[in-house]
Tab-separated table of C-alpha atoms and ligand atoms in Angstrom:
chain	number	residue	atom	x	y	z
A	547	MET	CA	-44.615	-32.200	-16.584
A	548	THR	CA	-41.707	-33.126	-14.380
A	549	GLU	CA	-42.631	-34.743	-11.051
A	550	LYS	CA	-41.387	-32.273	-8.437
A	551	LEU	CA	-39.894	-34.154	-5.532
A	552	TYR	CA	-38.920	-30.892	-3.789
A	553	TYR	CA	-42.606	-30.188	-3.089
A	554	LYS	CA	-42.988	-33.489	-1.216
A	555	ASP	CA	-39.703	-33.481	0.681
A	556	ALA	CA	-37.244	-30.596	0.907
A	557	TYR	CA	-34.585	-32.874	2.422
A	558	ILE	CA	-33.956	-35.171	-0.565
A	559	LYS	CA	-30.199	-35.070	-1.217
A	560	GLU	CA	-29.982	-37.952	-3.698
A	561	PHE	CA	-32.510	-39.652	-5.950
A	562	ASP	CA	-32.682	-41.865	-9.037
A	563	ALA	CA	-34.461	-40.608	-12.157
A	564	ALA	CA	-34.951	-41.541	-15.801
A	565	VAL	CA	-33.465	-39.234	-18.429
A	566	LEU	CA	-36.236	-38.226	-20.847
A	567	SER	CA	-34.014	-36.050	-23.037
A	568	SER	CA	-30.478	-34.677	-23.183
A	569	VAL	CA	-30.125	-32.027	-25.880
A	570	GLU	CA	-26.847	-30.355	-26.787
A	571	LEU	CA	-27.066	-26.551	-26.810
A	572	GLU	CA	-25.134	-24.057	-28.956
A	573	ASP	CA	-22.592	-23.401	-26.178
A	574	GLY	CA	-21.758	-27.119	-25.858
A	575	THR	CA	-23.722	-27.667	-22.615
A	576	PHE	CA	-26.715	-30.002	-22.364
A	577	ASP	CA	-30.368	-29.398	-21.495
A	578	VAL	CA	-31.399	-32.492	-19.512
A	579	VAL	CA	-35.032	-33.329	-18.667
A	580	LEU	CA	-35.778	-36.056	-16.111
A	581	ASP	CA	-39.046	-37.824	-15.250
A	582	LYS	CA	-38.746	-36.447	-11.699
A	583	THR	CA	-36.413	-34.099	-9.869
A	584	ALA	CA	-35.451	-32.760	-6.452
A	585	PHE	CA	-33.372	-29.950	-8.026
A	586	PHE	CA	-35.170	-26.708	-7.201
A	587	PRO	CA	-35.117	-24.378	-10.235
A	588	GLU	CA	-34.399	-20.653	-10.160
A	589	GLU	CA	-37.716	-19.262	-9.020
A	590	GLY	CA	-39.206	-16.407	-7.040
A	591	GLY	CA	-35.849	-14.654	-6.657
A	592	GLN	CA	-33.990	-17.750	-5.440
A	593	SER	CA	-31.024	-19.095	-7.407
A	594	SER	CA	-31.260	-22.714	-8.564
A	595	ASP	CA	-29.788	-25.818	-6.938
A	596	LYS	CA	-26.568	-27.264	-8.298
A	597	GLY	CA	-25.157	-30.792	-8.165
A	598	TYR	CA	-24.705	-33.829	-10.400
A	599	ILE	CA	-26.825	-35.975	-12.688
A	600	GLY	CA	-24.672	-39.095	-13.068
A	601	ALA	CA	-21.172	-37.717	-13.641
A	602	SER	CA	-22.441	-34.519	-15.273
A	603	ARG	CA	-22.261	-31.257	-13.352
A	604	VAL	CA	-25.576	-29.361	-13.064
A	605	THR	CA	-24.849	-25.614	-13.193
A	606	ASP	CA	-28.358	-24.191	-13.586
A	607	VAL	CA	-31.985	-25.372	-13.357
A	608	GLN	CA	-34.994	-23.651	-14.929
A	609	GLU	CA	-38.690	-24.553	-15.056
A	610	MET	CA	-40.648	-23.877	-18.242
A	611	ALA	CA	-44.347	-24.803	-18.549
A	612	GLY	CA	-44.104	-27.380	-15.784
A	613	VAL	CA	-40.987	-29.043	-17.208
A	614	VAL	CA	-37.756	-28.726	-15.218
A	615	HIS	CA	-34.651	-28.257	-17.404
A	616	HIS	CA	-31.258	-29.135	-15.900
A	617	TYR	CA	-28.318	-27.433	-17.632
A	618	CYS	CA	-25.377	-29.831	-17.509
A	619	ARG	CA	-21.738	-29.786	-18.629
A	620	SER	CA	-22.020	-33.151	-20.413
A	621	SER	CA	-24.704	-35.454	-21.815
A	622	VAL	CA	-26.428	-38.084	-19.640
A	623	GLU	CA	-28.483	-41.162	-20.479
A	624	GLY	CA	-30.279	-43.941	-18.620
A	625	ASP	CA	-33.465	-45.041	-16.866
A	626	ALA	CA	-32.090	-44.854	-13.328
A	627	VAL	CA	-29.407	-42.174	-13.151
A	628	ARG	CA	-28.115	-41.215	-9.720
A	629	CYS	CA	-28.743	-37.499	-9.045
A	630	VAL	CA	-27.010	-35.677	-6.181
A	631	ILE	CA	-27.812	-32.157	-4.993
A	632	ASP	CA	-25.189	-29.852	-3.413
A	633	PHE	CA	-27.188	-30.155	-0.241
A	634	ASP	CA	-25.091	-27.971	2.091
A	635	GLU	CA	-25.780	-25.029	-0.192
A	636	ARG	CA	-29.455	-25.987	-0.601
A	637	PHE	CA	-29.899	-26.298	3.180
A	638	GLU	CA	-28.362	-22.846	3.700
A	639	LYS	CA	-30.941	-21.452	1.275
A	640	MET	CA	-33.719	-23.272	3.169
A	641	GLN	CA	-32.473	-21.636	6.379
A	642	CYS	CA	-32.341	-18.138	4.824
A	643	HIS	CA	-35.623	-18.560	2.970
A	644	THR	CA	-37.585	-19.734	6.010
A	645	ALA	CA	-36.022	-16.907	8.047
A	646	GLU	CA	-37.271	-14.424	5.446
A	647	HIS	CA	-40.818	-15.772	5.881
A	648	ILE	CA	-40.615	-15.236	9.637
A	649	LEU	CA	-39.236	-11.686	9.278
A	650	CYS	CA	-41.872	-10.768	6.678
A	651	GLY	CA	-44.667	-12.381	8.709
A	652	ILE	CA	-43.700	-10.323	11.769
A	653	MET	CA	-43.349	-7.097	9.733
A	654	HIS	CA	-46.742	-7.756	8.182
A	655	ARG	CA	-48.357	-8.245	11.590
A	656	LEU	CA	-46.641	-5.312	13.339
A	657	TYR	CA	-46.369	-2.718	10.571
A	658	GLY	CA	-48.644	-3.923	7.763
A	659	SER	CA	-45.601	-4.359	5.503
A	660	GLU	CA	-46.019	-6.267	2.250
A	661	ASN	CA	-43.069	-8.093	0.716
A	662	VAL	CA	-42.473	-6.630	-2.754
A	663	GLY	CA	-39.128	-8.184	-3.721
A	664	PHE	CA	-36.828	-11.072	-2.830
A	665	HIS	CA	-33.379	-12.188	-3.907
A	666	LEU	CA	-31.690	-15.279	-2.461
A	667	GLY	CA	-28.401	-15.609	-4.293
A	668	ASP	CA	-25.430	-17.883	-3.766
A	669	ASP	CA	-23.985	-15.310	-1.328
A	670	ASP	CA	-26.465	-12.612	-0.349
A	671	VAL	CA	-30.087	-12.435	0.778
A	672	VAL	CA	-32.085	-9.251	0.159
A	673	PHE	CA	-35.799	-8.483	0.384
A	674	ASP	CA	-37.930	-5.376	-0.048
A	675	VAL	CA	-41.035	-4.292	1.837
A	676	ASP	CA	-43.401	-1.455	0.942
A	677	THR	CA	-43.156	0.396	4.287
A	678	VAL	CA	-40.408	2.647	5.631
A	679	LEU	CA	-38.968	1.000	8.740
A	680	THR	CA	-36.541	2.358	11.343
A	681	ARG	CA	-33.511	0.717	12.935
A	682	GLU	CA	-35.504	0.353	16.190
A	683	GLN	CA	-38.394	-1.358	14.411
A	684	LEU	CA	-36.024	-3.723	12.606
A	685	ASP	CA	-34.255	-4.523	15.886
A	686	GLU	CA	-37.616	-5.501	17.345
A	687	VAL	CA	-38.456	-7.631	14.287
A	688	ARG	CA	-35.067	-9.371	14.482
A	689	ALA	CA	-35.489	-10.158	18.182
A	690	LEU	CA	-38.980	-11.594	17.623
A	691	ALA	CA	-37.768	-13.621	14.622
A	692	ASN	CA	-35.005	-15.217	16.680
A	693	LYS	CA	-37.577	-15.967	19.381
A	694	ALA	CA	-39.514	-17.889	16.741
A	695	VAL	CA	-36.344	-19.945	16.188
A	696	TYR	CA	-35.970	-20.729	19.902
A	697	GLU	CA	-39.644	-21.796	20.009
A	698	ASN	CA	-38.869	-24.383	17.297
A	699	ARG	CA	-42.201	-23.888	15.532
A	700	ALA	CA	-43.425	-26.331	12.871
A	701	VAL	CA	-43.236	-25.304	9.211
A	702	SER	CA	-45.847	-27.050	7.054
A	703	THR	CA	-46.967	-26.848	3.428
A	704	HIS	CA	-50.218	-27.723	1.683
A	705	PHE	CA	-52.131	-27.096	-1.553
A	706	PRO	CA	-55.597	-25.866	-0.527
A	707	SER	CA	-58.590	-26.362	-2.842
A	708	PRO	CA	-59.974	-23.254	-4.634
A	709	GLU	CA	-62.880	-23.301	-2.109
A	710	GLU	CA	-60.542	-23.455	0.880
A	711	ILE	CA	-58.253	-20.762	-0.440
A	712	THR	CA	-60.885	-18.014	-0.499
A	713	ALA	CA	-61.332	-18.479	3.258
A	714	LEU	CA	-57.572	-18.423	4.007
A	715	GLN	CA	-55.542	-15.421	5.171
A	716	TYR	CA	-52.053	-15.535	3.676
A	717	ARG	CA	-49.384	-13.294	2.166
A	718	SER	CA	-48.994	-13.525	-1.589
A	719	LYS	CA	-47.411	-11.561	-4.423
A	720	LEU	CA	-49.794	-13.124	-6.970
A	721	ASP	CA	-53.558	-13.374	-6.996
A	722	LEU	CA	-53.838	-17.092	-7.895
A	723	LYS	CA	-56.651	-19.424	-6.919
A	724	GLU	CA	-55.302	-22.764	-8.196
A	725	ASN	CA	-52.187	-24.783	-7.361
A	726	VAL	CA	-51.341	-22.306	-4.620
A	727	ARG	CA	-48.844	-23.799	-2.208
A	728	ILE	CA	-49.272	-22.365	1.263
A	729	VAL	CA	-46.311	-22.406	3.637
A	730	ASN	CA	-47.403	-22.053	7.230
A	731	ILE	CA	-45.084	-21.205	10.109
A	732	GLU	CA	-47.075	-21.895	13.246
A	733	GLY	CA	-47.974	-18.610	14.935
A	734	TYR	CA	-45.815	-16.452	12.663
A	735	ASP	CA	-46.632	-16.571	8.983
A	736	SER	CA	-48.782	-17.972	6.216
A	737	CYS	CA	-47.521	-17.314	2.715
A	738	ALA	CA	-47.907	-18.600	-0.840
A	739	CYS	CA	-44.490	-19.966	-1.850
A	740	CYS	CA	-43.047	-22.742	-4.011
A	741	ALA	CA	-39.538	-22.970	-2.563
A	742	PRO	CA	-38.072	-25.547	-0.132
A	743	HIS	CA	-38.149	-24.634	3.582
A	744	VAL	CA	-36.910	-26.270	6.785
A	745	SER	CA	-39.452	-28.341	8.764
A	746	PHE	CA	-38.927	-26.668	12.129
A	747	THR	CA	-37.784	-23.111	12.828
A	748	GLY	CA	-35.087	-24.406	15.203
A	749	GLU	CA	-33.135	-25.584	12.131
A	750	ILE	CA	-32.730	-21.993	10.956
A	751	GLY	CA	-30.179	-20.954	13.571
A	752	THR	CA	-29.432	-17.264	14.034
A	753	ILE	CA	-31.374	-14.708	12.004
A	754	ALA	CA	-29.357	-11.539	11.361
A	755	ILE	CA	-30.427	-8.260	9.764
A	756	LEU	CA	-27.150	-6.891	8.391
A	757	ASP	CA	-28.240	-3.633	6.838
A	758	PHE	CA	-31.210	-1.723	5.459
A	759	GLU	CA	-31.879	1.273	3.251
A	760	LYS	CA	-34.794	3.230	1.836
A	761	HIS	CA	-35.854	1.731	-1.478
A	762	ARG	CA	-38.695	2.814	-3.789
A	763	GLY	CA	-40.777	4.285	-0.989
A	764	GLY	CA	-40.203	1.242	1.236
A	765	THR	CA	-37.253	-0.539	2.800
A	766	ARG	CA	-34.618	-2.890	1.360
A	767	ILE	CA	-33.289	-5.312	3.967
A	768	HIS	CA	-30.060	-7.318	3.783
A	769	MET	CA	-30.202	-10.427	5.944
A	770	LEU	CA	-28.516	-13.748	6.636
A	771	ALA	CA	-29.468	-16.804	8.625
A	772	GLY	CA	-28.096	-20.150	9.750
A	773	ALA	CA	-24.727	-21.309	8.419
A	774	ARG	CA	-24.291	-18.149	6.359
A	775	ALA	CA	-24.918	-15.971	9.433
A	776	GLU	CA	-22.498	-18.096	11.466
A	777	ARG	CA	-19.697	-17.674	8.884
A	778	ASP	CA	-20.503	-13.988	8.588
A	779	TYR	CA	-20.272	-13.593	12.380
A	780	ALA	CA	-16.871	-15.306	12.440
A	781	LYS	CA	-15.608	-13.125	9.582
A	782	ARG	CA	-16.815	-9.868	11.181
A	783	TYR	CA	-15.555	-10.905	14.615
A	784	GLY	CA	-12.136	-11.526	13.060
A	785	VAL	CA	-12.140	-8.053	11.494
A	786	ILE	CA	-13.124	-6.325	14.763
A	787	LYS	CA	-10.562	-8.341	16.711
A	788	LYS	CA	-7.823	-7.268	14.288
A	789	ILE	CA	-8.843	-3.583	14.431
A	790	SER	CA	-8.979	-3.812	18.224
A	791	ALA	CA	-5.444	-5.256	18.343
A	792	LEU	CA	-4.095	-2.661	15.880
A	793	THR	CA	-5.558	0.238	17.855
A	794	SER	CA	-4.990	-1.306	21.328
A	795	GLU	CA	-8.607	-0.472	22.129
A	796	PRO	CA	-11.260	-2.773	23.612
A	797	GLN	CA	-13.653	-4.131	20.963
A	798	GLU	CA	-16.633	-2.365	22.572
A	799	THR	CA	-15.102	1.114	22.042
A	800	VAL	CA	-13.011	0.476	18.936
A	801	ALA	CA	-15.371	2.356	16.590
A	802	ASP	CA	-14.980	5.601	18.602
A	803	ALA	CA	-11.214	5.049	18.723
A	804	VAL	CA	-11.051	4.638	14.924
A	805	GLU	CA	-13.188	7.783	14.485
A	806	ASN	CA	-10.637	9.718	16.563
A	807	LEU	CA	-7.762	8.187	14.597
A	808	VAL	CA	-9.327	9.263	11.311
A	809	LYS	CA	-9.689	12.833	12.626
A	810	THR	CA	-6.069	12.823	13.817
A	811	LEU	CA	-4.916	11.471	10.461
A	812	GLU	CA	-6.793	14.208	8.615
A	813	ASN	CA	-5.173	16.873	10.848
A	814	THR	CA	-1.754	15.305	10.283
A	815	ARG	CA	-2.317	15.327	6.527
A	816	GLN	CA	-3.218	19.009	6.655
A	817	ASN	CA	-0.143	19.765	8.789
A	818	LEU	CA	2.092	17.786	6.430
A	819	LYS	CA	0.635	19.628	3.456
A	820	MET	CA	1.388	23.004	5.073
A	821	ALA	CA	4.893	21.841	6.075
A	822	ARG	CA	5.590	20.599	2.538
A	823	LEU	CA	4.432	23.921	1.120
A	824	LYS	CA	6.759	25.759	3.519
A	825	GLU	CA	9.596	23.363	2.662
A	826	SER	CA	8.983	23.944	-1.059
A	827	GLU	CA	9.235	27.691	-0.573
A	828	LEU	CA	12.455	27.359	1.468
A	829	ARG	CA	14.040	24.997	-1.064
A	830	ALA	CA	13.032	27.366	-3.848
A	831	GLU	CA	14.700	30.239	-1.996
A	832	LEU	CA	17.898	28.182	-1.584
A	833	LEU	CA	18.049	27.344	-5.274
A	834	PRO	CA	20.787	29.436	-6.951
A	835	GLN	CA	19.704	31.749	-9.770
A	836	SER	CA	20.785	30.264	-13.117
A	837	ASP	CA	20.152	30.508	-16.839
A	838	SER	CA	20.585	26.752	-17.415
A	839	ASN	CA	18.510	23.696	-16.454
A	840	ALA	CA	18.132	22.602	-12.815
A	841	VAL	CA	17.382	19.077	-11.481
A	842	VAL	CA	16.041	18.976	-7.903
A	843	LEU	CA	15.295	15.717	-6.018
A	844	LEU	CA	12.557	16.132	-3.404
A	845	GLY	CA	12.280	12.839	-1.437
A	846	ASP	CA	8.780	11.350	-1.384
A	847	TYR	CA	6.796	14.345	-2.685
A	848	THR	CA	3.500	13.724	-4.444
A	849	VAL	CA	2.934	15.178	-7.927
A	850	PRO	CA	0.800	18.087	-6.565
A	851	GLU	CA	3.636	18.852	-4.109
A	852	LEU	CA	6.166	18.767	-6.966
A	853	ILE	CA	3.929	21.269	-8.797
A	854	ASP	CA	3.838	23.548	-5.691
A	855	PHE	CA	7.642	23.457	-5.551
A	856	SER	CA	7.949	24.122	-9.298
A	857	ASN	CA	5.655	27.149	-9.064
A	858	ALA	CA	7.710	28.531	-6.167
A	859	ALA	CA	11.129	27.903	-7.805
A	860	LEU	CA	10.509	28.611	-11.480
A	861	SER	CA	11.607	32.255	-11.339
A	862	LYS	CA	15.123	31.057	-10.364
A	863	VAL	CA	15.622	28.873	-13.434
A	864	GLY	CA	16.274	30.163	-16.956
A	865	GLY	CA	16.151	26.716	-18.633
A	866	MET	CA	14.049	23.743	-17.592
A	867	LEU	CA	13.272	23.051	-13.926
A	868	VAL	CA	13.116	19.272	-13.351
A	869	ALA	CA	11.489	18.464	-9.983
A	870	LEU	CA	11.812	14.771	-9.033
A	871	ALA	CA	10.388	12.522	-6.328
A	872	GLY	CA	11.150	8.844	-5.775
A	873	SER	CA	14.302	6.829	-6.304
A	874	ASP	CA	16.438	5.306	-9.114
A	875	GLY	CA	14.258	3.487	-11.642
A	876	ASP	CA	11.025	4.917	-10.215
A	877	PHE	CA	10.830	8.723	-10.356
A	878	ARG	CA	7.807	11.011	-10.605
A	879	TYR	CA	8.662	14.187	-12.442
A	880	VAL	CA	7.319	17.682	-13.032
A	881	ILE	CA	9.217	19.673	-15.687
A	882	SER	CA	8.465	23.380	-16.155
A	883	SER	CA	10.008	26.376	-17.898
A	884	ARG	CA	9.468	30.134	-18.345
A	885	THR	CA	11.449	30.246	-21.577
A	886	CYS	CA	10.737	27.128	-23.643
A	887	ASP	CA	7.795	24.890	-24.614
A	888	VAL	CA	8.359	21.764	-22.475
A	889	ARG	CA	5.446	19.935	-24.060
A	890	SER	CA	7.271	19.922	-27.402
A	891	LYS	CA	10.288	18.316	-25.669
A	892	ALA	CA	8.259	15.633	-23.809
A	893	LYS	CA	8.627	12.940	-26.470
A	894	GLU	CA	12.400	13.331	-26.684
A	895	VAL	CA	12.847	13.502	-22.887
A	896	ASN	CA	10.665	10.424	-22.281
A	897	ALA	CA	12.488	8.464	-25.005
A	898	ALA	CA	15.898	9.305	-23.527
A	899	LEU	CA	15.031	8.560	-19.889
A	900	ALA	CA	12.596	5.616	-20.129
A	901	GLY	CA	9.780	7.965	-19.271
A	902	ARG	CA	6.109	8.543	-19.924
A	903	GLY	CA	3.943	11.611	-19.485
A	904	GLY	CA	3.018	14.965	-20.938
A	905	GLY	CA	1.053	18.122	-20.210
A	906	ARG	CA	0.926	21.801	-21.124
A	907	PRO	CA	3.571	23.936	-22.950
A	908	GLU	CA	4.709	25.451	-19.614
A	909	MET	CA	4.578	22.251	-17.489
A	910	ILE	CA	4.634	18.480	-18.071
A	911	GLN	CA	4.433	15.630	-15.556
A	912	GLY	CA	5.096	11.918	-15.672
A	913	SER	CA	7.526	9.212	-14.600
A	914	PHE	CA	11.081	8.121	-15.383
A	915	ALA	CA	12.368	4.548	-15.047
A	916	SER	CA	15.980	5.760	-15.300
A	917	SER	CA	18.552	6.658	-12.601
A	918	LEU	CA	19.228	10.066	-11.029
A	919	ALA	CA	22.713	10.087	-12.624
A	920	GLU	CA	21.185	9.521	-16.069
A	921	ILE	CA	18.584	12.273	-15.535
A	922	GLU	CA	21.205	14.760	-14.283
A	923	ALA	CA	23.529	13.955	-17.178
A	924	TYR	CA	20.713	14.415	-19.706
A	925	PHE	CA	19.657	17.852	-18.435
A	926	LYS	CA	23.245	19.119	-17.857
B	1335	ZN	ZN1	-40.816	-19.568	0.829
């Protein structure tokens, strides 16, 4: 059994330990077991700590049958090796994890919600409860949770005896009676949990509920707290500020302004589509009747617009109608014909004009990397 320093003190950043074993694995990494550790393993939905044992990088930590295995990039030896945890990252997880206890404790008290899932990754924090909650209810929970932060309540842990535990009221996913570690947040929550937490709720900082959705008959909640919430706030504020500047709208009303812009854009797209269709018909009318091939350049048309034009103009052309959009070296093409199988010519055409594409016997589409002069000369 590895002595678990993280149960005694969640704030240990560095410690010395003896290496009991360092075994090379098939992938060239090493499985290192120490006599004691402050590295918290992946457990209960929380990703493991990272850091260094000596000069070796610790990339993952797992507990198996009471023994903590540190997965390291290189081998380590010694009776007093310096171990250093990436503590900024660990502390952020302590902030988020303790915040999750407060949120769940409040939901349990107000709405009888039970926590049925938890994921605390290197970036995101998600938990599930078994009740369907509304935006209004979650707003209330968030406000109360932040109040718990301002009150700077004590967070304590203890291992009650089997006799004590039967008399205790606490949240738990498992029905254990021995070695149950109870985490108590004064006035807010009591929960069985093995992870590291902050000592006072004031260390958590802001608690933010980012999003929520219905999930398996309950609610899935996306949250952040502390340093992660602070960075997230700065990132989102930057985005809103930029949108506000681009739209020349105050930040408070920018969402409505963008909604209007999207509607206007959709109308404009429809108008452009109608105008292009009209233009295609007019250009088709202007095309002289001929029995040979015709090459027509149509500015920045899309492929569907090239097809509209081709359908409108095909009756004028006895040979192949080559409708182009783009510029030298970068053309989109639609080639159609009433009299010959253009699909059978695709290979030859593409080879001659640095092209790619294909389609049906009456119409092919693709791109040319050649110039307009080269295309015109080829189809002359
Ligand atoms: Zn916990």
